[in-house]
Amino acid sequence: MSSSKVFTLEEVAKHNTKDDCWLIIAGKVYNVTKFLEDHPGGDDVLLSSTAKDATDDFEDVGHSTTARAMMEEYLVGEIDATTIPTKVKYTPPKQPHYNQDKTPEFIIKILQFLVPLAILGLAVAVRIYTKSESA
């Protein structure tokens, strides 16, 4: 079959069942319905790759040259690349600034510093006071 027909992602996405399964791989559209039962990974693997660009899924598995040659007989056309959404880089959600001044841990850290300092200051004050009395 000629590969001159151009499909949109919306058109290809309608073919997502065991009775009618189309995949998009490397900019081309394949009708793999007849191959579902023969696929070594099972039909679920192919069905899970419908309605999207399955190029990465296909390449990640590392198909043989024989498998790549078989693809020609299932070719039905090409995909309109403008209809495939671009991959968006994941950005983590912005979290509100965490105010450490309100946490009990912060208060404990301050007390761990101030209490020994206060004891030291009290000891110095007592020492100075007792020295001045005895003099």
JSON list of C-alpha atoms in Angstrom, two decimals:
[
{"chain": "A", "resi": 1, "resn": "MET", "atom": "CA", "xyz": [0.00, 0.00, 0.00]},
{"chain": "A", "resi": 2, "resn": "SER", "atom": "CA", "xyz": [1.27, 3.48, -0.80]},
{"chain": "A", "resi": 3, "resn": "SER", "atom": "CA", "xyz": [2.53, 5.56, 2.09]},
{"chain": "A", "resi": 4, "resn": "SER", "atom": "CA", "xyz": [1.36, 8.82, 0.54]},
{"chain": "A", "resi": 5, "resn": "LYS", "atom": "CA", "xyz": [-1.69, 9.14, 2.80]},
{"chain": "A", "resi": 6, "resn": "VAL", "atom": "CA", "xyz": [-1.14, 11.56, 5.70]},
{"chain": "A", "resi": 7, "resn": "PHE", "atom": "CA", "xyz": [-3.06, 11.01, 8.94]},
{"chain": "A", "resi": 8, "resn": "THR", "atom": "CA", "xyz": [-3.54, 13.20, 11.98]},
{"chain": "A", "resi": 9, "resn": "LEU", "atom": "CA", "xyz": [-2.99, 11.92, 15.50]},
{"chain": "A", "resi": 10, "resn": "GLU", "atom": "CA", "xyz": [-6.73, 12.20, 16.10]},
{"chain": "A", "resi": 11, "resn": "GLU", "atom": "CA", "xyz": [-7.47, 9.89, 13.17]},
{"chain": "A", "resi": 12, "resn": "VAL", "atom": "CA", "xyz": [-4.86, 7.33, 14.22]},
{"chain": "A", "resi": 13, "resn": "ALA", "atom": "CA", "xyz": [-5.99, 7.46, 17.86]},
{"chain": "A", "resi": 14, "resn": "LYS", "atom": "CA", "xyz": [-9.40, 6.04, 16.85]},
{"chain": "A", "resi": 15, "resn": "HIS", "atom": "CA", "xyz": [-7.71, 2.78, 15.90]},
{"chain": "A", "resi": 16, "resn": "ASN", "atom": "CA", "xyz": [-6.93, 1.50, 19.40]},
{"chain": "A", "resi": 17, "resn": "THR", "atom": "CA", "xyz": [-8.68, -1.86, 19.81]},
{"chain": "A", "resi": 18, "resn": "LYS", "atom": "CA", "xyz": [-7.83, -5.51, 19.21]},
{"chain": "A", "resi": 19, "resn": "ASP", "atom": "CA", "xyz": [-10.00, -5.40, 16.10]},
{"chain": "A", "resi": 20, "resn": "ASP", "atom": "CA", "xyz": [-8.38, -2.24, 14.72]},
{"chain": "A", "resi": 21, "resn": "CYS", "atom": "CA", "xyz": [-4.91, -1.26, 15.95]},
{"chain": "A", "resi": 22, "resn": "TRP", "atom": "CA", "xyz": [-2.69, 1.40, 14.39]},
{"chain": "A", "resi": 23, "resn": "LEU", "atom": "CA", "xyz": [0.71, 2.59, 15.63]},
{"chain": "A", "resi": 24, "resn": "ILE", "atom": "CA", "xyz": [2.86, 5.63, 14.88]},
{"chain": "A", "resi": 25, "resn": "ILE", "atom": "CA", "xyz": [6.56, 4.77, 14.64]},
{"chain": "A", "resi": 26, "resn": "ALA", "atom": "CA", "xyz": [9.21, 7.14, 13.26]},
{"chain": "A", "resi": 27, "resn": "GLY", "atom": "CA", "xyz": [6.69, 9.38, 11.54]},
{"chain": "A", "resi": 28, "resn": "LYS", "atom": "CA", "xyz": [4.89, 6.52, 9.79]},
{"chain": "A", "resi": 29, "resn": "VAL", "atom": "CA", "xyz": [1.51, 4.92, 10.50]},
{"chain": "A", "resi": 30, "resn": "TYR", "atom": "CA", "xyz": [1.18, 1.14, 10.66]},
{"chain": "A", "resi": 31, "resn": "ASN", "atom": "CA", "xyz": [-1.97, -0.99, 10.81]},
{"chain": "A", "resi": 32, "resn": "VAL", "atom": "CA", "xyz": [-0.74, -3.83, 13.04]},
{"chain": "A", "resi": 33, "resn": "THR", "atom": "CA", "xyz": [-4.16, -5.42, 13.64]},
{"chain": "A", "resi": 34, "resn": "LYS", "atom": "CA", "xyz": [-3.23, -8.65, 11.83]},
{"chain": "A", "resi": 35, "resn": "PHE", "atom": "CA", "xyz": [0.07, -8.82, 13.74]},
{"chain": "A", "resi": 36, "resn": "LEU", "atom": "CA", "xyz": [-1.40, -8.54, 17.26]},
{"chain": "A", "resi": 37, "resn": "GLU", "atom": "CA", "xyz": [-1.67, -12.30, 17.82]},
{"chain": "A", "resi": 38, "resn": "ASP", "atom": "CA", "xyz": [1.82, -12.95, 16.42]},
{"chain": "A", "resi": 39, "resn": "HIS", "atom": "CA", "xyz": [3.66, -10.23, 18.35]},
{"chain": "A", "resi": 40, "resn": "PRO", "atom": "CA", "xyz": [6.20, -11.89, 20.69]},
{"chain": "A", "resi": 41, "resn": "GLY", "atom": "CA", "xyz": [5.43, -9.41, 23.48]},
{"chain": "A", "resi": 42, "resn": "GLY", "atom": "CA", "xyz": [1.68, -9.97, 23.23]},
{"chain": "A", "resi": 43, "resn": "ASP", "atom": "CA", "xyz": [-1.09, -7.73, 21.99]},
{"chain": "A", "resi": 44, "resn": "ASP", "atom": "CA", "xyz": [-1.22, -5.65, 25.19]},
{"chain": "A", "resi": 45, "resn": "VAL", "atom": "CA", "xyz": [2.21, -4.22, 24.43]},
{"chain": "A", "resi": 46, "resn": "LEU", "atom": "CA", "xyz": [1.02, -2.93, 21.06]},
{"chain": "A", "resi": 47, "resn": "LEU", "atom": "CA", "xyz": [-2.34, -1.74, 22.35]},
{"chain": "A", "resi": 48, "resn": "SER", "atom": "CA", "xyz": [-0.66, 0.27, 25.10]},
{"chain": "A", "resi": 49, "resn": "SER", "atom": "CA", "xyz": [1.29, 2.18, 22.45]},
{"chain": "A", "resi": 50, "resn": "THR", "atom": "CA", "xyz": [-1.73, 3.39, 20.46]},
{"chain": "A", "resi": 51, "resn": "ALA", "atom": "CA", "xyz": [-2.89, 7.01, 20.26]},
{"chain": "A", "resi": 52, "resn": "LYS", "atom": "CA", "xyz": [0.65, 8.37, 20.69]},
{"chain": "A", "resi": 53, "resn": "ASP", "atom": "CA", "xyz": [4.04, 8.40, 19.04]},
{"chain": "A", "resi": 54, "resn": "ALA", "atom": "CA", "xyz": [5.29, 4.89, 19.82]},
{"chain": "A", "resi": 55, "resn": "THR", "atom": "CA", "xyz": [8.79, 5.46, 18.40]},
{"chain": "A", "resi": 56, "resn": "ASP", "atom": "CA", "xyz": [10.47, 5.48, 21.83]},
{"chain": "A", "resi": 57, "resn": "ASP", "atom": "CA", "xyz": [8.57, 2.36, 22.91]},
{"chain": "A", "resi": 58, "resn": "PHE", "atom": "CA", "xyz": [9.65, 0.60, 19.72]},
{"chain": "A", "resi": 59, "resn": "GLU", "atom": "CA", "xyz": [13.29, 1.67, 19.94]},
{"chain": "A", "resi": 60, "resn": "ASP", "atom": "CA", "xyz": [13.62, 0.89, 23.67]},
{"chain": "A", "resi": 61, "resn": "VAL", "atom": "CA", "xyz": [12.89, -2.79, 23.03]},
{"chain": "A", "resi": 62, "resn": "GLY", "atom": "CA", "xyz": [15.64, -3.17, 20.41]},
{"chain": "A", "resi": 63, "resn": "HIS", "atom": "CA", "xyz": [13.84, -4.87, 17.54]},
{"chain": "A", "resi": 64, "resn": "SER", "atom": "CA", "xyz": [15.76, -7.05, 15.06]},
{"chain": "A", "resi": 65, "resn": "THR", "atom": "CA", "xyz": [16.32, -6.15, 11.42]},
{"chain": "A", "resi": 66, "resn": "THR", "atom": "CA", "xyz": [13.77, -8.84, 10.54]},
{"chain": "A", "resi": 67, "resn": "ALA", "atom": "CA", "xyz": [11.16, -7.10, 12.70]},
{"chain": "A", "resi": 68, "resn": "ARG", "atom": "CA", "xyz": [11.99, -3.77, 11.09]},
{"chain": "A", "resi": 69, "resn": "ALA", "atom": "CA", "xyz": [11.66, -5.32, 7.61]},
{"chain": "A", "resi": 70, "resn": "MET", "atom": "CA", "xyz": [8.24, -6.75, 8.52]},
{"chain": "A", "resi": 71, "resn": "MET", "atom": "CA", "xyz": [6.95, -3.26, 9.25]},
{"chain": "A", "resi": 72, "resn": "GLU", "atom": "CA", "xyz": [6.70, -2.39, 5.54]},
{"chain": "A", "resi": 73, "resn": "GLU", "atom": "CA", "xyz": [3.78, -4.75, 4.96]},
{"chain": "A", "resi": 74, "resn": "TYR", "atom": "CA", "xyz": [1.77, -2.99, 7.70]},
{"chain": "A", "resi": 75, "resn": "LEU", "atom": "CA", "xyz": [2.51, 0.57, 6.51]},
{"chain": "A", "resi": 76, "resn": "VAL", "atom": "CA", "xyz": [-0.65, 2.60, 5.73]},
{"chain": "A", "resi": 77, "resn": "GLY", "atom": "CA", "xyz": [0.71, 6.14, 5.58]},
{"chain": "A", "resi": 78, "resn": "GLU", "atom": "CA", "xyz": [2.49, 8.93, 7.38]},
{"chain": "A", "resi": 79, "resn": "ILE", "atom": "CA", "xyz": [1.62, 11.04, 10.39]},
{"chain": "A", "resi": 80, "resn": "ASP", "atom": "CA", "xyz": [1.14, 14.80, 10.26]},
{"chain": "A", "resi": 81, "resn": "ALA", "atom": "CA", "xyz": [3.91, 15.72, 12.71]},
{"chain": "A", "resi": 82, "resn": "THR", "atom": "CA", "xyz": [2.16, 18.96, 13.66]},
{"chain": "A", "resi": 83, "resn": "THR", "atom": "CA", "xyz": [-0.65, 16.98, 15.29]},
{"chain": "A", "resi": 84, "resn": "ILE", "atom": "CA", "xyz": [1.67, 15.16, 17.69]},
{"chain": "A", "resi": 85, "resn": "PRO", "atom": "CA", "xyz": [2.12, 17.14, 20.92]},
{"chain": "A", "resi": 86, "resn": "THR", "atom": "CA", "xyz": [5.68, 18.08, 21.75]},
{"chain": "A", "resi": 87, "resn": "LYS", "atom": "CA", "xyz": [7.25, 16.54, 24.80]},
{"chain": "A", "resi": 88, "resn": "VAL", "atom": "CA", "xyz": [7.14, 18.87, 27.75]},
{"chain": "A", "resi": 89, "resn": "LYS", "atom": "CA", "xyz": [10.10, 18.87, 30.11]},
{"chain": "A", "resi": 90, "resn": "TYR", "atom": "CA", "xyz": [8.99, 18.00, 33.63]},
{"chain": "A", "resi": 91, "resn": "THR", "atom": "CA", "xyz": [9.31, 20.84, 36.07]},
{"chain": "A", "resi": 92, "resn": "PRO", "atom": "CA", "xyz": [8.53, 20.10, 39.71]},
{"chain": "A", "resi": 93, "resn": "PRO", "atom": "CA", "xyz": [5.78, 22.19, 41.28]},
{"chain": "A", "resi": 94, "resn": "LYS", "atom": "CA", "xyz": [6.93, 25.24, 43.16]},
{"chain": "A", "resi": 95, "resn": "GLN", "atom": "CA", "xyz": [6.60, 24.78, 46.88]},
{"chain": "A", "resi": 96, "resn": "PRO", "atom": "CA", "xyz": [5.88, 27.67, 49.22]},
{"chain": "A", "resi": 97, "resn": "HIS", "atom": "CA", "xyz": [8.84, 29.06, 51.15]},
{"chain": "A", "resi": 98, "resn": "TYR", "atom": "CA", "xyz": [9.23, 27.13, 54.36]},
{"chain": "A", "resi": 99, "resn": "ASN", "atom": "CA", "xyz": [9.57, 29.50, 57.31]},
{"chain": "A", "resi": 100, "resn": "GLN", "atom": "CA", "xyz": [11.96, 27.83, 59.72]},
{"chain": "A", "resi": 101, "resn": "ASP", "atom": "CA", "xyz": [11.40, 30.48, 62.39]},
{"chain": "A", "resi": 102, "resn": "LYS", "atom": "CA", "xyz": [8.04, 28.91, 63.27]},
{"chain": "A", "resi": 103, "resn": "THR", "atom": "CA", "xyz": [9.24, 25.37, 63.73]},
{"chain": "A", "resi": 104, "resn": "PRO", "atom": "CA", "xyz": [9.91, 23.84, 67.15]},
{"chain": "A", "resi": 105, "resn": "GLU", "atom": "CA", "xyz": [13.24, 22.53, 65.83]},
{"chain": "A", "resi": 106, "resn": "PHE", "atom": "CA", "xyz": [14.45, 26.07, 65.28]},
{"chain": "A", "resi": 107, "resn": "ILE", "atom": "CA", "xyz": [13.47, 27.09, 68.82]},
{"chain": "A", "resi": 108, "resn": "ILE", "atom": "CA", "xyz": [15.29, 24.08, 70.24]},
{"chain": "A", "resi": 109, "resn": "LYS", "atom": "CA", "xyz": [18.44, 25.00, 68.33]},
{"chain": "A", "resi": 110, "resn": "ILE", "atom": "CA", "xyz": [18.30, 28.54, 69.67]},
{"chain": "A", "resi": 111, "resn": "LEU", "atom": "CA", "xyz": [17.79, 27.27, 73.21]},
{"chain": "A", "resi": 112, "resn": "GLN", "atom": "CA", "xyz": [20.68, 24.82, 72.83]},
{"chain": "A", "resi": 113, "resn": "PHE", "atom": "CA", "xyz": [22.86, 27.82, 72.09]},
{"chain": "A", "resi": 114, "resn": "LEU", "atom": "CA", "xyz": [21.36, 30.37, 74.51]},
{"chain": "A", "resi": 115, "resn": "VAL", "atom": "CA", "xyz": [20.97, 28.24, 77.67]},
{"chain": "A", "resi": 116, "resn": "PRO", "atom": "CA", "xyz": [24.68, 27.33, 77.97]},
{"chain": "A", "resi": 117, "resn": "LEU", "atom": "CA", "xyz": [25.54, 30.93, 77.11]},
{"chain": "A", "resi": 118, "resn": "ALA", "atom": "CA", "xyz": [23.22, 32.16, 79.90]},
{"chain": "A", "resi": 119, "resn": "ILE", "atom": "CA", "xyz": [24.76, 29.69, 82.39]},
{"chain": "A", "resi": 120, "resn": "LEU", "atom": "CA", "xyz": [28.22, 30.86, 81.40]},
{"chain": "A", "resi": 121, "resn": "GLY", "atom": "CA", "xyz": [27.18, 34.48, 81.78]},
{"chain": "A", "resi": 122, "resn": "LEU", "atom": "CA", "xyz": [25.64, 33.75, 85.19]},
{"chain": "A", "resi": 123, "resn": "ALA", "atom": "CA", "xyz": [28.83, 31.95, 86.31]},
{"chain": "A", "resi": 124, "resn": "VAL", "atom": "CA", "xyz": [30.97, 34.91, 85.21]},
{"chain": "A", "resi": 125, "resn": "ALA", "atom": "CA", "xyz": [28.61, 37.34, 86.96]},
{"chain": "A", "resi": 126, "resn": "VAL", "atom": "CA", "xyz": [28.71, 35.29, 90.19]},
{"chain": "A", "resi": 127, "resn": "ARG", "atom": "CA", "xyz": [32.49, 35.09, 90.00]},
{"chain": "A", "resi": 128, "resn": "ILE", "atom": "CA", "xyz": [32.82, 38.84, 89.50]},
{"chain": "A", "resi": 129, "resn": "TYR", "atom": "CA", "xyz": [30.31, 39.57, 92.30]},
{"chain": "A", "resi": 130, "resn": "THR", "atom": "CA", "xyz": [31.99, 37.22, 94.80]},
{"chain": "A", "resi": 131, "resn": "LYS", "atom": "CA", "xyz": [35.45, 38.56, 93.93]},
{"chain": "A", "resi": 132, "resn": "SER", "atom": "CA", "xyz": [34.41, 42.16, 94.55]},
{"chain": "A", "resi": 133, "resn": "GLU", "atom": "CA", "xyz": [32.90, 41.26, 97.98]},
{"chain": "A", "resi": 134, "resn": "SER", "atom": "CA", "xyz": [36.04, 39.46, 99.15]},
{"chain": "A", "resi": 135, "resn": "ALA", "atom": "CA", "xyz": [38.33, 42.24, 98.07]}
]
